Coordinates of C-alpha atoms in Angstrom, one line a residue:
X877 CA -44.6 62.4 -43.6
X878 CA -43.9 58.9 -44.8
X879 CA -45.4 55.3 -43.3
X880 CA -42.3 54.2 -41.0
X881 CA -41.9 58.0 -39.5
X882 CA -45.8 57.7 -38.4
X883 CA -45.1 54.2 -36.9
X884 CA -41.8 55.5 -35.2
X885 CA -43.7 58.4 -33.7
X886 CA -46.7 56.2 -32.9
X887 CA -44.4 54.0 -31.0
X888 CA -42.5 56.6 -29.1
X889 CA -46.2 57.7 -27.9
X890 CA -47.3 54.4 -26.6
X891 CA -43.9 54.3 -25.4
X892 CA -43.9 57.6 -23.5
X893 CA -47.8 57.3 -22.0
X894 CA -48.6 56.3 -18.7
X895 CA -52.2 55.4 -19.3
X896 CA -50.9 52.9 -22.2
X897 CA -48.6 51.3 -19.4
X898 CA -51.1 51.2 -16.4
X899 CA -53.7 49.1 -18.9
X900 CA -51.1 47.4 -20.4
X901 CA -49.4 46.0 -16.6
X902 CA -53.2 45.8 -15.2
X903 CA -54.0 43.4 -17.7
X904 CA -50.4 41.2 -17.3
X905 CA -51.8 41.5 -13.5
X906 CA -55.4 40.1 -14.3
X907 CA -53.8 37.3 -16.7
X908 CA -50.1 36.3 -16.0
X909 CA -49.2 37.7 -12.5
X910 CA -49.2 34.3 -10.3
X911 CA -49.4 35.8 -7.1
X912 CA -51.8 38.6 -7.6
X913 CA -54.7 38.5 -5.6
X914 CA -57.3 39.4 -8.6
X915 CA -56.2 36.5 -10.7
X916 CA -56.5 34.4 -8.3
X917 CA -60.2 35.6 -8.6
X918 CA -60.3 35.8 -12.1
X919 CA -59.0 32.4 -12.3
X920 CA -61.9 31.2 -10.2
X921 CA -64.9 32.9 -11.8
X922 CA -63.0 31.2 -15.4
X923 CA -63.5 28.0 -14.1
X924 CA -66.6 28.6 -13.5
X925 CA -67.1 29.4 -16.5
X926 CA -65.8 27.2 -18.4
X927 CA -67.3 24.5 -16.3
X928 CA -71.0 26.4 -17.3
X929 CA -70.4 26.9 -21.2
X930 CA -69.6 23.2 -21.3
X931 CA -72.7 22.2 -19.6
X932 CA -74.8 24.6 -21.9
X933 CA -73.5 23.3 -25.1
X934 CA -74.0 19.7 -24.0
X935 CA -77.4 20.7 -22.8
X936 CA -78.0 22.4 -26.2
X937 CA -77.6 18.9 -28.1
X938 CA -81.0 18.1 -27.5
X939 CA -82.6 21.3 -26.2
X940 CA -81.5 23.5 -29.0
X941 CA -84.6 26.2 -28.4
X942 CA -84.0 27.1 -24.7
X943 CA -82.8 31.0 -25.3
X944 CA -81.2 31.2 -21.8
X945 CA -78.8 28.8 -22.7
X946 CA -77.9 30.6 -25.8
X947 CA -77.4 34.1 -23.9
X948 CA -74.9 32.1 -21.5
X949 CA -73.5 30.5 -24.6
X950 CA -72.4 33.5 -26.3
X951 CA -71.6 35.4 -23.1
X952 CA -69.2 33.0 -22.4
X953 CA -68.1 33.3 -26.0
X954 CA -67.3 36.7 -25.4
X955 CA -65.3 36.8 -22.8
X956 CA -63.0 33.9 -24.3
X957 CA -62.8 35.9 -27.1
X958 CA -61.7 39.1 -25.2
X959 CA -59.6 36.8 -22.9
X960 CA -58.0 36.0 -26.3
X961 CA -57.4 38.9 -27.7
X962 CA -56.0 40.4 -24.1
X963 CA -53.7 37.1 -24.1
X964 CA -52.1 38.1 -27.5
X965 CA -52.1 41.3 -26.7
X966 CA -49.7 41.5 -23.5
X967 CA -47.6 38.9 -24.7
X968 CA -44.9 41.0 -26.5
X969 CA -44.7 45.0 -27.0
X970 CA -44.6 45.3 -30.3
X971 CA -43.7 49.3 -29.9
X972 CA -40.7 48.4 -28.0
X973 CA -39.6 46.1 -30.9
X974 CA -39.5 49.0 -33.8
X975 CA -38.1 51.6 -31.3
X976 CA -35.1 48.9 -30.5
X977 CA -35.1 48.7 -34.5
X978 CA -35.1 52.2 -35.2
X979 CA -32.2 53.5 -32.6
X980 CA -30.1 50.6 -33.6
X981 CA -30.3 51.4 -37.2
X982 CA -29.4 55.3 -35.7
X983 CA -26.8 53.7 -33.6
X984 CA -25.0 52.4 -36.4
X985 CA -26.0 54.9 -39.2
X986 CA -27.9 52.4 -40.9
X987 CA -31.1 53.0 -42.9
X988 CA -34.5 51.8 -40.7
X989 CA -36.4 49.3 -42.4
X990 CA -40.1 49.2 -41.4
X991 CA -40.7 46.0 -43.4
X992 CA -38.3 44.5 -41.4
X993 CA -39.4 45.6 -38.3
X994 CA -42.8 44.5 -38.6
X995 CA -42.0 41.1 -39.3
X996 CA -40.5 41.2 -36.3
X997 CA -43.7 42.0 -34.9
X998 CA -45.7 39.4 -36.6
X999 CA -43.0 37.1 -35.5
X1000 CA -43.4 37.4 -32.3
X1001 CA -47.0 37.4 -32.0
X1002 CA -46.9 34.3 -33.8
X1003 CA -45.1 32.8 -31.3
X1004 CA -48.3 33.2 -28.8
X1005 CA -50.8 32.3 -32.0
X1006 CA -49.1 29.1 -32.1
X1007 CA -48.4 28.6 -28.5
X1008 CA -50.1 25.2 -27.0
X1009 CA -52.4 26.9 -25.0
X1010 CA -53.3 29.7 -27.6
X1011 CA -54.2 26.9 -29.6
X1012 CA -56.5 25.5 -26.9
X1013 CA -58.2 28.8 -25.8
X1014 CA -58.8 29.5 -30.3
X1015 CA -60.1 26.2 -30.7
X1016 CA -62.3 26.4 -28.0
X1017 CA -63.8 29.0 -29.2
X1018 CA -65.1 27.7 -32.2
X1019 CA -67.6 25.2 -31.1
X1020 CA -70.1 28.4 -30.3
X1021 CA -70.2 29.5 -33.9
X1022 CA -73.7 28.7 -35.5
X1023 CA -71.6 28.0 -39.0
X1024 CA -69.4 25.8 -37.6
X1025 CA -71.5 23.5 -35.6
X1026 CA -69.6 20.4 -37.3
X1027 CA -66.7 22.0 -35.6
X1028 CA -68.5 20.6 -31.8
X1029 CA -65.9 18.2 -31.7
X1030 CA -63.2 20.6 -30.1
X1031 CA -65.7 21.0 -27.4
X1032 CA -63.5 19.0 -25.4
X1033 CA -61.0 21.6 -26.0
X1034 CA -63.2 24.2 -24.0
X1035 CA -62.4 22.0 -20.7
X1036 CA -58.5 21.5 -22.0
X1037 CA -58.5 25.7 -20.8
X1038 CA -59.1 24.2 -17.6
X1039 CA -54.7 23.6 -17.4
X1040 CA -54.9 28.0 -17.8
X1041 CA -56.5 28.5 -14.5
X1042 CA -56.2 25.6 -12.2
X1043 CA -52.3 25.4 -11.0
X1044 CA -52.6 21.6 -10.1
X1045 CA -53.2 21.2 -13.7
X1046 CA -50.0 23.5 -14.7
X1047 CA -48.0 21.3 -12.6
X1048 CA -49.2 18.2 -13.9
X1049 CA -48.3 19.9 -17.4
X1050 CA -45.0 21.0 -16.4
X1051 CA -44.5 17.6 -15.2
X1052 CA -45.6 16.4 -18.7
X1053 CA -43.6 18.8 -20.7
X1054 CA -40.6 18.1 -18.6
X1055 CA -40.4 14.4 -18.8
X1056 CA -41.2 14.7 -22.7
X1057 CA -38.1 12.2 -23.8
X1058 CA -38.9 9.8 -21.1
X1059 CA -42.7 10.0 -22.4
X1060 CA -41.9 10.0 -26.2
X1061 CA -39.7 6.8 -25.9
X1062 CA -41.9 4.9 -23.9
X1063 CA -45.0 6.1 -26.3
X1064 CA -42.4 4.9 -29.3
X1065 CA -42.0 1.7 -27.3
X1066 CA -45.9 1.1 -26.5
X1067 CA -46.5 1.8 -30.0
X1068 CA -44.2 -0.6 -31.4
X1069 CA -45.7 -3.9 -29.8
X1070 CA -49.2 -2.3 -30.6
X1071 CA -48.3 -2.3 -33.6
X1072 CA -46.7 -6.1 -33.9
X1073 CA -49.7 -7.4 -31.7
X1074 CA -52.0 -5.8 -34.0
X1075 CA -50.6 -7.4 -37.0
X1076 CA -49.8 -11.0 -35.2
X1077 CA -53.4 -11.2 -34.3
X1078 CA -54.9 -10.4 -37.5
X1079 CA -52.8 -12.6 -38.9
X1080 CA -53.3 -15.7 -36.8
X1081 CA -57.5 -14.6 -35.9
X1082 CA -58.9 -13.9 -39.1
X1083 CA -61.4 -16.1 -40.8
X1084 CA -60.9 -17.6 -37.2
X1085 CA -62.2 -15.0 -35.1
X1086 CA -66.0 -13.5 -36.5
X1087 CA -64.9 -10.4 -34.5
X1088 CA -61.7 -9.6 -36.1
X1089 CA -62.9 -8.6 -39.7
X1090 CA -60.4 -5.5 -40.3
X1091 CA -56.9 -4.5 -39.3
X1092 CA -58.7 -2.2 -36.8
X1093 CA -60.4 -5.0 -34.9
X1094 CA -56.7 -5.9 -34.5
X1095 CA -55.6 -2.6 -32.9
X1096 CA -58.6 -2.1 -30.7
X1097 CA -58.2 -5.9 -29.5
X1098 CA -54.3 -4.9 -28.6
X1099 CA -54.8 -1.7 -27.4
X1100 CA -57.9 -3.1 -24.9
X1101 CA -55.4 -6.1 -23.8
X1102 CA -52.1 -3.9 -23.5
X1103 CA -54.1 -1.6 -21.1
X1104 CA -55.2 -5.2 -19.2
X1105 CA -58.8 -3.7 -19.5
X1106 CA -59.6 -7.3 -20.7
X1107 CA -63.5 -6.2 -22.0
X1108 CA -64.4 -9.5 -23.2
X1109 CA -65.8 -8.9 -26.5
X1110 CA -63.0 -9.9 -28.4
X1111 CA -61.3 -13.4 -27.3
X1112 CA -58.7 -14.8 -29.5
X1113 CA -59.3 -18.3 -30.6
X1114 CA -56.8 -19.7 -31.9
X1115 CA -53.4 -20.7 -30.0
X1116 CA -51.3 -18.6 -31.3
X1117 CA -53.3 -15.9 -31.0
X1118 CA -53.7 -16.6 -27.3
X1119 CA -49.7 -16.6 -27.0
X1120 CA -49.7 -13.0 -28.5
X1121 CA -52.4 -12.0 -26.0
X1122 CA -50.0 -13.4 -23.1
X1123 CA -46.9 -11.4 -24.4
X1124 CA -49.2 -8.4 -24.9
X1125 CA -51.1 -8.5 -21.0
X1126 CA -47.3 -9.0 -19.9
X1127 CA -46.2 -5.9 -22.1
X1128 CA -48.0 -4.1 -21.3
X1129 CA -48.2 -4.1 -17.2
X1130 CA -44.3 -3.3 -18.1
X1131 CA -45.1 -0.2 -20.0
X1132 CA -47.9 0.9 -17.6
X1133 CA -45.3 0.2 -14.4
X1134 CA -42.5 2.4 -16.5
X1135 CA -45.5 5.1 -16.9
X1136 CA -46.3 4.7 -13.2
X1137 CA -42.6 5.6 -12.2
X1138 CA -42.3 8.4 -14.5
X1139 CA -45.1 10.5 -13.2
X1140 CA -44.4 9.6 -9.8
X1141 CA -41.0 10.4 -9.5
X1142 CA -41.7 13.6 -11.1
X1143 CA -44.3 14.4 -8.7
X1144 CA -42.2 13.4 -5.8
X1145 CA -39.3 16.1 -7.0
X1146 CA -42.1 18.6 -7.5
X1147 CA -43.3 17.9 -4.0
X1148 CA -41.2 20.6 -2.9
X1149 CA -42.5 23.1 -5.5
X1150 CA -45.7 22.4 -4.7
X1151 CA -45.2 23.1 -1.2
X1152 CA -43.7 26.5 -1.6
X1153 CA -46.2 27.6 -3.6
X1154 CA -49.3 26.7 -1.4
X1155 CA -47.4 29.1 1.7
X1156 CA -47.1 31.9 -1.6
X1157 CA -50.9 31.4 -1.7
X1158 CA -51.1 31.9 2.3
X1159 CA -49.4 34.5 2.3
X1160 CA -50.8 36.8 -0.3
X1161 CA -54.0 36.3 1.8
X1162 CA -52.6 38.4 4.3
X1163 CA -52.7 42.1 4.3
X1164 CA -50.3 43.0 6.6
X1165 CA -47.7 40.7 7.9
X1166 CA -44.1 41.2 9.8
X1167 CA -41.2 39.8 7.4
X1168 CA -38.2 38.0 9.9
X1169 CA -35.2 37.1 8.2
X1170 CA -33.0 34.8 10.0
X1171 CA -34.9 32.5 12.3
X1172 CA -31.7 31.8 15.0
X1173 CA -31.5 32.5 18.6
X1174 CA -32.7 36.5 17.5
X1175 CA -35.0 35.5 15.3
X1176 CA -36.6 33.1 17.4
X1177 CA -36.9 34.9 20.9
X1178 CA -38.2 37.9 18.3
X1179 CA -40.7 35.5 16.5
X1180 CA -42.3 33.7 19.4
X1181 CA -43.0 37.5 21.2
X1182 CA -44.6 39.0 17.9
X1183 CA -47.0 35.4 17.4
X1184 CA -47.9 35.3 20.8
X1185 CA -49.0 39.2 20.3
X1186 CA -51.1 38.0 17.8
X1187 CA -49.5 39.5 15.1
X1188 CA -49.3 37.4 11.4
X1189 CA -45.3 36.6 10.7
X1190 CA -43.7 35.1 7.6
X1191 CA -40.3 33.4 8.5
X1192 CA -37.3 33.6 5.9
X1193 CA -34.0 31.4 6.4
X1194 CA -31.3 29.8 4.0
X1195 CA -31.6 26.6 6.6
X1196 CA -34.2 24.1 5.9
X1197 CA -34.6 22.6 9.3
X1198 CA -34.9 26.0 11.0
X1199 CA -37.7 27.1 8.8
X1200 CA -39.4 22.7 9.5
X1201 CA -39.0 24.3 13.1
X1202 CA -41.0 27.5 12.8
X1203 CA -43.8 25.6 10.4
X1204 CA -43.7 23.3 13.1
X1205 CA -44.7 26.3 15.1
X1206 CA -47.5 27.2 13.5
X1207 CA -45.6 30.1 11.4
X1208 CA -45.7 30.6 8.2
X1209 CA -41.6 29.7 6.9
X1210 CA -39.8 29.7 3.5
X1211 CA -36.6 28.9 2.8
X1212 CA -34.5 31.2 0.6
X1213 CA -32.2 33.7 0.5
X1214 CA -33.7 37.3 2.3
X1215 CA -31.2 38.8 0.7
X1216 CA -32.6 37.8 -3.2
X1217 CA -35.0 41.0 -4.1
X1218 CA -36.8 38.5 -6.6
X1219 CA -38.1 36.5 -3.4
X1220 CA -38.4 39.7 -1.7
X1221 CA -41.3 40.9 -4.8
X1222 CA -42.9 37.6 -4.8
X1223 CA -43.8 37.8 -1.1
X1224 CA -45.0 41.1 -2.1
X1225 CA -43.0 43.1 0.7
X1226 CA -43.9 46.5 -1.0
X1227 CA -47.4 46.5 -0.6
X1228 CA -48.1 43.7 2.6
X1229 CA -44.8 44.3 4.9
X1230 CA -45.5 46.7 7.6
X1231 CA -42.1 45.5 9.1
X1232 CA -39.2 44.1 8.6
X1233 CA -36.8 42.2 11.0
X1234 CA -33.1 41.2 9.1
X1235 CA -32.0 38.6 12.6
X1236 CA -29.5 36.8 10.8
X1237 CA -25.8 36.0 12.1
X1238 CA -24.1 37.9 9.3
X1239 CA -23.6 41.7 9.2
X1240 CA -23.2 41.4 5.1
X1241 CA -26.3 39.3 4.8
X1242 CA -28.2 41.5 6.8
X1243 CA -26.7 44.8 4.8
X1244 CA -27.9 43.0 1.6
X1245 CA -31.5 42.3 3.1
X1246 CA -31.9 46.1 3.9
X1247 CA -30.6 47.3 1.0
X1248 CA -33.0 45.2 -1.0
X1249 CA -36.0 45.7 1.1
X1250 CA -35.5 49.0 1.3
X1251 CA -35.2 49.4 -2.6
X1252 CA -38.7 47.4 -3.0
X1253 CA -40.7 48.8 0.2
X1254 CA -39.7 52.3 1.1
X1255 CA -42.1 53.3 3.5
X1256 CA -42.0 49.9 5.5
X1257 CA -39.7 50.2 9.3
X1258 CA -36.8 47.8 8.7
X1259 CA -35.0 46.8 12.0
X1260 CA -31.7 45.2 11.8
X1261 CA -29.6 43.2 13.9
X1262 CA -26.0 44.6 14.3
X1263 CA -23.3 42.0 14.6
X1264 CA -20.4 44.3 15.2
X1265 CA -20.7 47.4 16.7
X1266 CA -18.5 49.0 13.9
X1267 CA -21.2 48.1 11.1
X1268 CA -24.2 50.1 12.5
X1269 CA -23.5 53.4 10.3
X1270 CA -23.7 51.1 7.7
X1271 CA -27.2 49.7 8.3
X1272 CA -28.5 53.2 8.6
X1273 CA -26.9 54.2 5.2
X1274 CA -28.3 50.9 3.8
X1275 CA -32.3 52.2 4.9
X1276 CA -32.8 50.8 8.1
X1277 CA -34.5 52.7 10.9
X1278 CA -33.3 51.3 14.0
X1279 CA -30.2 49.2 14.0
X1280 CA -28.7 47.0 17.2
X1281 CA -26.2 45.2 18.6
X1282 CA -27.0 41.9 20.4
X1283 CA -23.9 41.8 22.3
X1284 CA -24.0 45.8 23.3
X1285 CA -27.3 44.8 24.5
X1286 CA -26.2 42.2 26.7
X1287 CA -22.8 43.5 28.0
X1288 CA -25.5 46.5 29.1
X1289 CA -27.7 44.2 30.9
X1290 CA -24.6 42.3 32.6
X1291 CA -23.4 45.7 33.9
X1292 CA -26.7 46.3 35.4
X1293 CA -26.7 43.4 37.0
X1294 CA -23.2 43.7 38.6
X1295 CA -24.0 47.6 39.8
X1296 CA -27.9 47.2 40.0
X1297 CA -29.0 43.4 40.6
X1298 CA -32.3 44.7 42.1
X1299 CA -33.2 46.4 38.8
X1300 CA -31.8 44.5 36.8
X1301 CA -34.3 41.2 38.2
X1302 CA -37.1 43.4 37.9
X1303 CA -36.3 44.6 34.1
X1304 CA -35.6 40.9 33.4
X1305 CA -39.3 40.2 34.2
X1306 CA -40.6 42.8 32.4
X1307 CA -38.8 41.6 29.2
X1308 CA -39.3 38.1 29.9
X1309 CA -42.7 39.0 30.7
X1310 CA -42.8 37.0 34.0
X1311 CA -44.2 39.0 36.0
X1312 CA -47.0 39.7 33.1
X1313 CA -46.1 43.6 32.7
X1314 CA -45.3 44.6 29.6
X1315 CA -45.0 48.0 27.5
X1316 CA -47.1 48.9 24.7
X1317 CA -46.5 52.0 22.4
X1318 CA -50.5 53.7 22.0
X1319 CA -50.9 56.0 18.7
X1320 CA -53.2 58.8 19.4
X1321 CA -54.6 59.6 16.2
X1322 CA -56.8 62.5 15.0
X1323 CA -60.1 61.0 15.9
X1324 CA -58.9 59.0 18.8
X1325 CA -61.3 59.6 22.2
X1326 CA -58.0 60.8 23.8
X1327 CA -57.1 63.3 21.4
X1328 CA -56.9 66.9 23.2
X1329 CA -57.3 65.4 26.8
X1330 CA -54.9 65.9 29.3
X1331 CA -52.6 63.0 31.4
X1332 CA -55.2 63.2 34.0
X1333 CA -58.3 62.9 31.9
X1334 CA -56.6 59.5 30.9
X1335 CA -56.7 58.0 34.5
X1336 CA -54.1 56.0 34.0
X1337 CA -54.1 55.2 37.6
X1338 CA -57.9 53.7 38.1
X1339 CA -56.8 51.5 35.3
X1340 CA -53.7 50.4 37.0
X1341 CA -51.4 51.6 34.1
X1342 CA -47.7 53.7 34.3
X1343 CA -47.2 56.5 31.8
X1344 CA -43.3 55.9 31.2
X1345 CA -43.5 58.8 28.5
X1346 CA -44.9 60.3 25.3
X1347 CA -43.3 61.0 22.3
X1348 CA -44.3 63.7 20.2
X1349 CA -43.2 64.3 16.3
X1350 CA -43.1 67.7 15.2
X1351 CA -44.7 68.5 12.1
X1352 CA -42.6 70.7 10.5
X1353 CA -38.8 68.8 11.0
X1354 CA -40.4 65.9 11.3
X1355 CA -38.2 65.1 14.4
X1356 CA -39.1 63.5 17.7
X1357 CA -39.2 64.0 21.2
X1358 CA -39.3 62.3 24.3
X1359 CA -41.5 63.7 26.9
X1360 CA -40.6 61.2 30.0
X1361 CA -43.4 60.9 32.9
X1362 CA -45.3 64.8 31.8
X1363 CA -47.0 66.5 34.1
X1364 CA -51.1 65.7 34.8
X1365 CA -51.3 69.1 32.7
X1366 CA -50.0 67.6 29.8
X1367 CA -52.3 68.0 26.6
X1368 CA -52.4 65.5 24.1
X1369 CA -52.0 66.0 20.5
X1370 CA -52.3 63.9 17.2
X1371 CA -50.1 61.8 16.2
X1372 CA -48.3 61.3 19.9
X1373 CA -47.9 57.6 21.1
X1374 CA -48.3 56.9 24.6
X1375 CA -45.6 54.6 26.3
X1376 CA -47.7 52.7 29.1
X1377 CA -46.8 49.6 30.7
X1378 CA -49.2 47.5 32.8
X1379 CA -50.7 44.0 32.7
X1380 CA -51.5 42.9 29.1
X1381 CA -55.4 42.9 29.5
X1382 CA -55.5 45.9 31.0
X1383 CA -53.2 47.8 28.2
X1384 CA -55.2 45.5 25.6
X1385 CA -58.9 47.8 27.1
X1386 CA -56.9 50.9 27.0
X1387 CA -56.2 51.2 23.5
X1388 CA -59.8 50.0 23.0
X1389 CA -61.2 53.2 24.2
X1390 CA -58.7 54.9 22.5
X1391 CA -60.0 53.8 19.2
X1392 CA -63.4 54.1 20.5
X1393 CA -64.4 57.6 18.9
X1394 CA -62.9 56.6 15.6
X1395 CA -65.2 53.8 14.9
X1396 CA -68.4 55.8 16.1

């Protein structure tokens, strides 16, 4: 079997194995994933780190025989090292590169060639070798090797890894890399009437000036004056020399105000940026939160009920000042599309959305945002807001488990009020929760303390609670049943959920000795 059919086979393995994968996407977690909670942890104990080599080495200068220092030193070393090699290691799949090779050569009933492929390969993992921050994170390695203790100098490149792990510093970067003609012309600039100044007062000071011996002098002089640091150990003399330090102090306030504007201004359009991303990091503290999309009238009434309940919310609408309102509120609100499934993974709705509200005014919108969350989170209970009556079939094709109609709702309740006003007043209160009863849905679980108890063991009625109903799932169709106001014989089972209303407190001490058993 020749070289290129081995390395074909070899990458149809690596291509085909699901252990390869999971290390391979646990790793892009740990490194490059900017919402996962373990970098965010990895990130930390780097800086930490980093912050602790650096110490140590500058430590070592003059307490070269301490051995703890030199354990840290090359522990540290290590895991640089192995962060390195992890790095260049994720950042292309070099498999996937000589299978697109190969079946394109098949495609096309041309002959493979492995040489070609590879430098492909190389190519691309040159790409990260010579990457600005690969560059950092090799060079500051070096400074640990015994053989290269000349090499000390790119110790400061050591605390340059700090722009890997601290975002603030990627921003200020970004912000750098994207204001790098603005930069580069003002540097040109800067360097041009260093450069004039340096030469006008080497000119005019020396065998004037005993402290301007060497073209050097000169530029340190112009560089110290341009930055209006003004030290004092190097005064020109002469007149003319004093005329270039004026046009120089003056210069250079302009360059340093032009400087100013540039970072600021790019700050002040990254504001935004930077504010988005600090509610990402909120919200991937939170294990389990309730997703709303739309924050109107729906939304709103919805939102207030669930925060009150104490329940953690995250707030997604297209309009700016809605979501201002519900920040305002103490909630947690980003403005986007619901509908996007990109901004959909970033909040992480797979893992962290228990439910999922779509409350906006548009039936297609809220069609999109089920379909999408439903792609990313199957096993999370979406609940959609029906515009038109006509488009409910359609929300429960698109994954949502309940679907309703606003208006259906409310021409229901009018009708009630016209036949039944009585009734009606009294539901009002309930739902408005005026009168402070409310319903509450109680799972009974298999090690729940009312597990295989009957309605009367309960005693609903020293507790002043109402048993509206129970529904009960059946095991083997998985369908459900309603069981309104059962008999005191009534034996509960797993997996039932009591329908109780009562005053919230008392509801609230209910469920507590519910759940009593299962934490004993």
């Amino acid at each position: 079997m020749s070289l290129a059919a081995l390395v074909i086979r070899f990458a149809y393995f690596l291509d085909t194995s699901v252990s390869y994968r999971r290390l391979k996407e646990a790793a892009r977690t740990l490194l490059e994933y900017p919402h996962s909670k373990i970098k965010f942890y990895f990130d930390i104990f780097m800086v930490f780190l980093v912050v602790l080599s650096v110490l140590c080495l500058l430590y070592e200068v003059k307490h070269p025989d301490e051995s703890i220092l030199e354990w840290i030193i090359q522990g540290s070393l290590f895991i640089f090292i192995l962060e390195y090699l992890l790095r260049f290691w994720i950042y292309s799949d070099s498999h996937a590169i000589v299978i697109e090779d190969y079946e394109y050569a098949l495609k096309n009933n041309l002959p493979f060639s492995l040489g070609r492929a590879l430098v492909k390969v190389v190519r691309k993992k040159l790409d990260y070798v010579f990457s600005p921050l690969a560059i950092i994170d090799l060079l500051a390695i070096l400074p640990s090797y015994r053989p290269l203790r000349f090499l000390r100098i790119f110790l400061l490149f050591r605390i340059f890894k700090l722009f890997r792990y601290a975002r603030s510093m990627k921003t200020f970067a970004a912000i750098l890399h994207e204001k790098k003609f603005e930069l580069l012309t003002l540097a040109i600039f800067a360097g041009f009437v260093i450069f004039a100044g340096s030469s006008a007062i080497y000119i005019f000071e020396t065998n004037q000036n005993p402290k301007i011996n060497t073209l050097f002098d000169a530029i340190y002089w112009s560089i110290v004056t341009m930055g209006t640091v003004g030290y004092g150990d190097i005064v020109p003399l002469t007149q003319e020399g004093m005329a270039v330090s004026m046009v120089l102090i003056i210069l250079g306030v302009c360059v340093l105000a032009f400087l100013t504007s540039i970072i600021v201004s790019s700050f002040q359009n990254k504001l935004v940026e930077l504010k988005e991303n600090r509610l990402y990091y909120d919200i991937e503290k939170l294990e389990r939160y309730i997703l709303i999309c739309g924050y109107g009238r729906v939304g709103e009434v919805v939102a207030k009920m669930l925060h009150e309940d104490g329940n953690a919310l995250v707030i997604i609408d297209t309009d700016a000042a809605k979501i201002k309102l519900a920040q305002e509120r103490g909630l947690i609100g980003i403005v986007g599309d619901a509908s996007k499934s990109k901004l959909l993974g970033t909040l992480g709705i797979e893992k962290r959305a228990t439910h999922i509200i779509c409350a906006t005014n548009s039936d297609e919108l809220n069609i999109f945002i089920t379909l999408s969350a439903r792609s990313l989170s199957p096993h999370a209970t979406i609940i959609a807001r029906v515009i038109k009556a006509a488009h409910k079939k359609k929300y429960l094709l698109a994954g949502a488990n309940y679907a309703f109609s606003a208006d259906e709702t409310i021409g229901l309740l009018g009708a009630q009020l016209v036949t039944q006003p009585v009734s009606y007043a009294a539901l009002e209160g309930i739902l408005s929760e005026n009168t402070g009863i409310v319903f509450e849905s109680i799972f009974v679980h298999e090690y729940s303390f009312f597990n295989r108890q009957t309605v009367t063991a309960l005693s609903l009625s020293s507790r002043r609670l109402l048993l509206f109903g129970i529904v009960r799932q059946d095991e083997s169709t998985c369908e459900k049943y309603f069981f309104f106001n059962p008999a005191d014989d009534f034996v509960l089972q797993p997996h039932d959920s009591l329908i109780v209303m009562g005053r919230k407190h008392a509801i609230n001490a209910f469920r507590k000795q519910n759940e009593k058993r299962s934490r004993e």
